[in-house]
XYZ file of C-alpha atoms in Angstrom:
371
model
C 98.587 54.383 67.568
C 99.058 57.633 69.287
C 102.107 59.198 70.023
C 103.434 60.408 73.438
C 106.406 62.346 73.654
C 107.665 63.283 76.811
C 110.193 65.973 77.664
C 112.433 65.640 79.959
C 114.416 68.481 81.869
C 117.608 68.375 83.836
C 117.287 69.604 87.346
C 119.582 71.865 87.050
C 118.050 73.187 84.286
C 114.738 73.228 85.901
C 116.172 74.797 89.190
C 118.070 77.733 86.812
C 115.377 80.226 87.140
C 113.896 79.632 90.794
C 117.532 80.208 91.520
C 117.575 83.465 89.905
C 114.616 84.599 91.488
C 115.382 82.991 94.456
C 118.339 84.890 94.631
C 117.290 88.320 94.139
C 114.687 87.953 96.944
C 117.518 86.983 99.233
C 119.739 89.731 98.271
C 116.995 91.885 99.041
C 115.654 90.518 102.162
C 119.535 90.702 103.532
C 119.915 94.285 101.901
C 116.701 95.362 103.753
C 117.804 93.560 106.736
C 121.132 95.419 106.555
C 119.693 98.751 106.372
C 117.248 97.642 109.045
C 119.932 96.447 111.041
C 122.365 99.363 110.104
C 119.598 101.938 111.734
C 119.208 100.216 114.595
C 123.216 100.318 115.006
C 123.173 103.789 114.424
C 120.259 104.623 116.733
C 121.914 102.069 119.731
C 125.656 103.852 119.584
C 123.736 107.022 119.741
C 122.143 105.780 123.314
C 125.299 104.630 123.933
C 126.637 108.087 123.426
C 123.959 109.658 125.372
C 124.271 107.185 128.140
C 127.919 107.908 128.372
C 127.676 111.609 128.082
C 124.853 111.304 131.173
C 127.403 109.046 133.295
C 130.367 111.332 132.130
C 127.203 114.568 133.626
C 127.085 112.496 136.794
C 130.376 111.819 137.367
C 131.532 115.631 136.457
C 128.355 116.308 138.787
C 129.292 114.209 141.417
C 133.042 114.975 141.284
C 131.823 118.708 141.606
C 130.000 118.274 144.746
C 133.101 116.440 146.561
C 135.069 119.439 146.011
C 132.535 121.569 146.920
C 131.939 119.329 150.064
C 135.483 118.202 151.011
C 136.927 122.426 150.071
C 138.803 124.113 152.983
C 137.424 126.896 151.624
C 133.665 128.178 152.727
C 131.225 128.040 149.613
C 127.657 129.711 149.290
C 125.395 130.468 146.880
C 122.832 132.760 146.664
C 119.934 133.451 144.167
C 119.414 137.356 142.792
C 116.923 137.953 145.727
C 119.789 137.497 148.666
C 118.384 134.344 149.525
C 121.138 131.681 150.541
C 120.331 128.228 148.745
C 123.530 125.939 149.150
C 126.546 126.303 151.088
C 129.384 123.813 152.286
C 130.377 122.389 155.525
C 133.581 124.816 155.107
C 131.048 127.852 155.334
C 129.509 126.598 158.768
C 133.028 125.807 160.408
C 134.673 128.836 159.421
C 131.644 131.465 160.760
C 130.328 129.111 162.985
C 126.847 128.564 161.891
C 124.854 125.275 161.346
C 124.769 124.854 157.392
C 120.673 124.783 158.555
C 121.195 128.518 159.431
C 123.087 129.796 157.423
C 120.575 128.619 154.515
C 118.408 131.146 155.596
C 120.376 134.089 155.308
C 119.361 136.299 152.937
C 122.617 139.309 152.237
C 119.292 141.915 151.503
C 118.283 141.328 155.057
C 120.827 142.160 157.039
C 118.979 141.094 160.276
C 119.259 137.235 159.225
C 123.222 137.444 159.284
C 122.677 138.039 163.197
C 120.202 135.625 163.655
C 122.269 133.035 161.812
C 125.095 133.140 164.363
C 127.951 134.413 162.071
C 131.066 137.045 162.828
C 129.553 140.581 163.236
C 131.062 142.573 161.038
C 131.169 146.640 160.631
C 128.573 148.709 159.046
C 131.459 149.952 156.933
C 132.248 146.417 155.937
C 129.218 145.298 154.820
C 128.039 148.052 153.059
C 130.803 147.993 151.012
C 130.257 143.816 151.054
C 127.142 144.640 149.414
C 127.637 147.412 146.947
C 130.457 144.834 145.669
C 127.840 141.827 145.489
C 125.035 144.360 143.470
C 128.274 145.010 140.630
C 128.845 141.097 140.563
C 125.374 140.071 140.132
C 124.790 142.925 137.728
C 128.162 143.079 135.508
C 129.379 139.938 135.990
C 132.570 141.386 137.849
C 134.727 139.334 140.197
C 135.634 141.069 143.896
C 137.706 140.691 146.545
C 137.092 141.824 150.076
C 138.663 141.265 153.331
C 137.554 142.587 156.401
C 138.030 141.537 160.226
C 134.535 139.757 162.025
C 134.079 139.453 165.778
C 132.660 136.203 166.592
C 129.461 135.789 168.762
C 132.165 134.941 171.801
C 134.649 137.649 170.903
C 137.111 136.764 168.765
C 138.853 138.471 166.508
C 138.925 137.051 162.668
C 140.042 138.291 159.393
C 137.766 136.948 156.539
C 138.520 137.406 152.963
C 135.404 136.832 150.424
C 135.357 136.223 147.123
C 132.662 137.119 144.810
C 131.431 135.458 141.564
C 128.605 134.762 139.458
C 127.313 132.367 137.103
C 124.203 131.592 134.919
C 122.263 128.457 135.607
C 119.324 128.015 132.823
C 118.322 131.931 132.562
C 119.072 133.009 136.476
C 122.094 134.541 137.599
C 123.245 133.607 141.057
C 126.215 134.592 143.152
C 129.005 132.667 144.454
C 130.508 133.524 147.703
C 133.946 131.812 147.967
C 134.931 132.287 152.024
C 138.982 132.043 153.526
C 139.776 132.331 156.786
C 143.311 134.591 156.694
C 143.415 135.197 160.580
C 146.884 133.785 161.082
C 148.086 135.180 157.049
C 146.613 137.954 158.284
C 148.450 138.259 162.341
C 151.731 136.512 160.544
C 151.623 139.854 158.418
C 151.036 142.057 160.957
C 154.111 140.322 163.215
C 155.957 140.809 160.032
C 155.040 144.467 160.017
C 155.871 145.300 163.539
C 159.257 143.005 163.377
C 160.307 145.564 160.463
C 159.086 148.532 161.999
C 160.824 147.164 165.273
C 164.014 146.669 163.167
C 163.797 150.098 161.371
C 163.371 151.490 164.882
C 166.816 150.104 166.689
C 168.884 151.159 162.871
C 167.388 154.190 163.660
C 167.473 154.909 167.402
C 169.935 155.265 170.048
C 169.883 152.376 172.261
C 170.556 154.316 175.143
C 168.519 157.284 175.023
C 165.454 156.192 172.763
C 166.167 159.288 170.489
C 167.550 158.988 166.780
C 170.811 157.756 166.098
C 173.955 159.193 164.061
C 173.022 157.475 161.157
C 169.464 158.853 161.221
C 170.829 162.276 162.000
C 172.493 161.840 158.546
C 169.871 160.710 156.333
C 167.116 163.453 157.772
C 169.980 166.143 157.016
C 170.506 165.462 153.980
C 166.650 165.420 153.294
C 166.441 168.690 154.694
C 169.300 170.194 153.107
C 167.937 169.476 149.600
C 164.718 170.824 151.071
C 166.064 174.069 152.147
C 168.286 174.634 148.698
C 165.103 173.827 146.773
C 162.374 176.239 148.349
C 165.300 178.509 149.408
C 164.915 178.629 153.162
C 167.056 178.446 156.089
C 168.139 175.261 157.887
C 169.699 175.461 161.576
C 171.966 172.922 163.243
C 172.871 172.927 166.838
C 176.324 170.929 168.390
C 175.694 169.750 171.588
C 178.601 168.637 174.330
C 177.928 167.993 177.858
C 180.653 169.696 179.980
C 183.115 167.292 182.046
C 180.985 164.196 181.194
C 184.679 161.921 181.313
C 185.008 163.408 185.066
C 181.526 162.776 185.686
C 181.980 159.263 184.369
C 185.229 158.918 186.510
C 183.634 160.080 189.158
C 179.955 158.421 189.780
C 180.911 155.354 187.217
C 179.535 154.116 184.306
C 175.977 152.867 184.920
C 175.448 156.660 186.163
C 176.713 158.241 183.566
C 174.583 156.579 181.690
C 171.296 158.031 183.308
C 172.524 161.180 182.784
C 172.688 160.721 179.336
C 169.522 159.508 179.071
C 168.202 162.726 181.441
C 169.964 164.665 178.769
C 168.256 163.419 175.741
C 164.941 163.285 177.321
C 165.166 167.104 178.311
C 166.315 167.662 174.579
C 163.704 165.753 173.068
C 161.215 167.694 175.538
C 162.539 171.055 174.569
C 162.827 170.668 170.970
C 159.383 169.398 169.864
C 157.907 171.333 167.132
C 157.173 169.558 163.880
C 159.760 168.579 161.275
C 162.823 169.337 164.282
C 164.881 166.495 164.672
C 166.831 165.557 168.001
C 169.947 162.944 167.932
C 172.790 161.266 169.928
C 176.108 162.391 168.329
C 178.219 160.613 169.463
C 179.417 160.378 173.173
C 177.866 162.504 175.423
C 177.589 164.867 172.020
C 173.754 165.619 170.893
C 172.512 167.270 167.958
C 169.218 169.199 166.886
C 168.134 169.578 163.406
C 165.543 172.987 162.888
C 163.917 173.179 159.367
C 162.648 176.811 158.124
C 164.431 178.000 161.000
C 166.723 181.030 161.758
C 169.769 181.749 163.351
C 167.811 183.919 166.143
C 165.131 180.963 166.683
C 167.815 178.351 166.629
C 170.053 180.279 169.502
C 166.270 181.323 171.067
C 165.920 177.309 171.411
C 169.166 176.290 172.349
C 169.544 178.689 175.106
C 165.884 177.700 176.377
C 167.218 173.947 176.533
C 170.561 175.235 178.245
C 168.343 177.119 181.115
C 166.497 174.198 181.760
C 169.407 172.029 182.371
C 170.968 174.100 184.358
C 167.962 173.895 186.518
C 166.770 170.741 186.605
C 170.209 170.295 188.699
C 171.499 166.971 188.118
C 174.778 166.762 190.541
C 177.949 167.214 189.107
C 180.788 167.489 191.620
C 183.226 167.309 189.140
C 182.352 170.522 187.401
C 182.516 174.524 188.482
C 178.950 174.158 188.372
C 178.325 171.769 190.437
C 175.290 170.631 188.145
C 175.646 168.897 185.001
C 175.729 172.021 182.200
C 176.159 171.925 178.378
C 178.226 173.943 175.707
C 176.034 174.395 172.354
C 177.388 175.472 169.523
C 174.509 176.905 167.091
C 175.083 177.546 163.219
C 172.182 178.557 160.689
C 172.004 178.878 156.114
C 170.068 179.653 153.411
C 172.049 176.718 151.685
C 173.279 176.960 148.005
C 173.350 173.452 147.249
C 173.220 170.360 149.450
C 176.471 170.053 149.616
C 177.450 173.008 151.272
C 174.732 172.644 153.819
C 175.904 168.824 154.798
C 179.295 170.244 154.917
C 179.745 173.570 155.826
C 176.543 173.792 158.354
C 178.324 170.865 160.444
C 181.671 172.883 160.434
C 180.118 175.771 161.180
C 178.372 174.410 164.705
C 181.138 172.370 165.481
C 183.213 175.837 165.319
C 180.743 177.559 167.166
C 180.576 174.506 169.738
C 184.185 175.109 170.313
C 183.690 179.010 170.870
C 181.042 178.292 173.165
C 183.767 175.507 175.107
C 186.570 177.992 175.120
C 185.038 180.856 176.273
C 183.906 179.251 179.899
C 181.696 176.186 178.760
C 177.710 176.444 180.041
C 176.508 178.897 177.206
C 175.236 178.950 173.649
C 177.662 180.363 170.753
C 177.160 181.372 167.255
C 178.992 180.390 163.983
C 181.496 183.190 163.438
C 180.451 183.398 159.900
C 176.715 183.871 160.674
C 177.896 186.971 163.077
């Protein structure tokens, strides 16, 4: 009788090697999928990236364009041709343009700044305007200019410009940054003329509108170290108007005043030519500062001034005269040193002044030591 043998296997045993291969199919199907999968990670955080970097573009982009839009400050900018391409609603409010006009000026054609409506400016101005656009656009070069602009209905404004340039894919264009400075601009001035106002009264006497003492002193000792340096002579004449207290006494204050005033501006009229110096003293004493000047052409000049006094006739009751009159007391150097003239050239007029006094008032005297 035949035999049958059968073999039997154990699942597991039978399973063993489907496993195996089972497995390494898996392993590869996930490590494909991974590297699949790993790709497309890579490639969708690099969108990401590029999304972000667009949104961060737009938002830069966008952000730009409020400034530009919202700035106080008037914006253009123009291509290499002169032709205006963008410009703010700053620009138009400050020259007064419609942003539609001023888009078509062109700074090559001159003609299209008039037709656009903005401040005329001077020939001067814009010539220089330009010369200082052609060294931005062509050096890269950043310029300043400020300039005043009459407006189409006449007023006055001072503009300051700033000029830039920048390089947009290949082209060059210009940037014209625009400030209106009209009240910096009349605050300064103000400021100017306050100062000159305020140098003016520590400089003048009230009274008369000539200089003062003080200014007296500073322009002498200018002039003295003047004279010692290119060795020339510097005269001084003393000045006292005769019986001024009985004049006072006798027509009052406000009077006397006037007179003194009549005084200085016959001074001032008589002693004119360039670098002389008149002054109020002190008092009803005056003073007259010559540069380069002799002893002759100082007494020449004060005797001139004397004469004219004297017969211009102002009415003096309280004098021998009967007009008002002044004693002048005249001194003249080659100074040695500054010192000396500051010094001795005072002592000397006042000296002569007092010659002049006691020997019958109404007449010019000489410093004894220039005799």
């Amino acid at each position: 009788v035949p035999m049958s043998i059968a073999v039997g296997l154990g699942v597991d045993e039978v399973l063993d090697g489907w496993r195996q291969d089972a497995g390494i199919a898996v392993i590869t199907t996930i490590l494909f999928a991974a590297a699949v999968g790993g790709a497309s990670w890579a490639l969708y955080r690099a969108r990401l990236r590029k999304l972000s970097t667009m949104e961060e573009l737009a938002d830069t982009l966008n952000f730009n364009r409020q400034i530009i839009e919202h700035s106080e400050i008037g914006i253009s900018v123009h291509r290499q041709d002169g032709q205006c391409i963008q410009v703010n609603p700053a620009l138009s409010a400050i020259v007064g343009g419609t942003q539609e006009e001023l888009l078509q000026v062109n700074f090559r054609n001159l003609e299209t700044f008039k037709q656009s409506g903005a401040p005329e400016l001077a020939e001067d101005t814009l010539k220089n305007g330009l010369e200082l656009v052609e060294d931005t656009l062509k050096n890269g070069n950043v310029h300043r200019l400020q300039a005043k602009a009459i407006t189409p209905f006449g007023k006055e404004l001072w503009l300051q410009w700033t000029f830039a340039s920048f390089v947009e894919r290949g082209e060059r264009f210009l940037l014209a940054l625009l400030r209106d400075v009209t009240a910096i601009q009349v605050a300064r001035e103000e400021l100017e003329s306050a100062n000159i106002q305020l140098r003016l009264l520590s400089t003048t006497d009230g009274l008369t509108g000539i200089a003062n003492r003080r200014n007296f002193d500073e322009v002498l000792a200018i002039e003295s170290r003047r004279a010692t340096r290119q060795s020339q002579p510097l005269a001084l004449a003393m000045i006292d108007i005769d019986f001024f207290k009985a004049y006072n006494d006798h027509y009052g204050h406000q009077d006397g005043d006037e007179c003194l005033r009549q005084v200085a501006g016959l001074l001032k009229h008589c002693i004119c030519r360039a670098g002389d110096l008149v002054a109020r003293y002190g008092g009803e004493e005056f003073v007259f500062l010559c540069p380069a000047t002799t002893a002759d052409t100082a007494l020449a000049l004060a005797e001139a001034f004397r004469a004219e006094l004297e017969k211009l006739a102002l009415p003096h009751a309280q004098s021998p005269f009967g007009v008002v009159t002044v004693s002048i007391g005249v001194a003249a150097m080659v100074p040695d040193n500054t010192e000396q003239a500051n010094c001795l050239l005072l002592r000397l007029a006042d000296e002569a002044l007092y010659l002049a006094k006691r020997d019958g008032r109404n007449r010019v005297a000489l410093g004894e030591s220039n005799q």
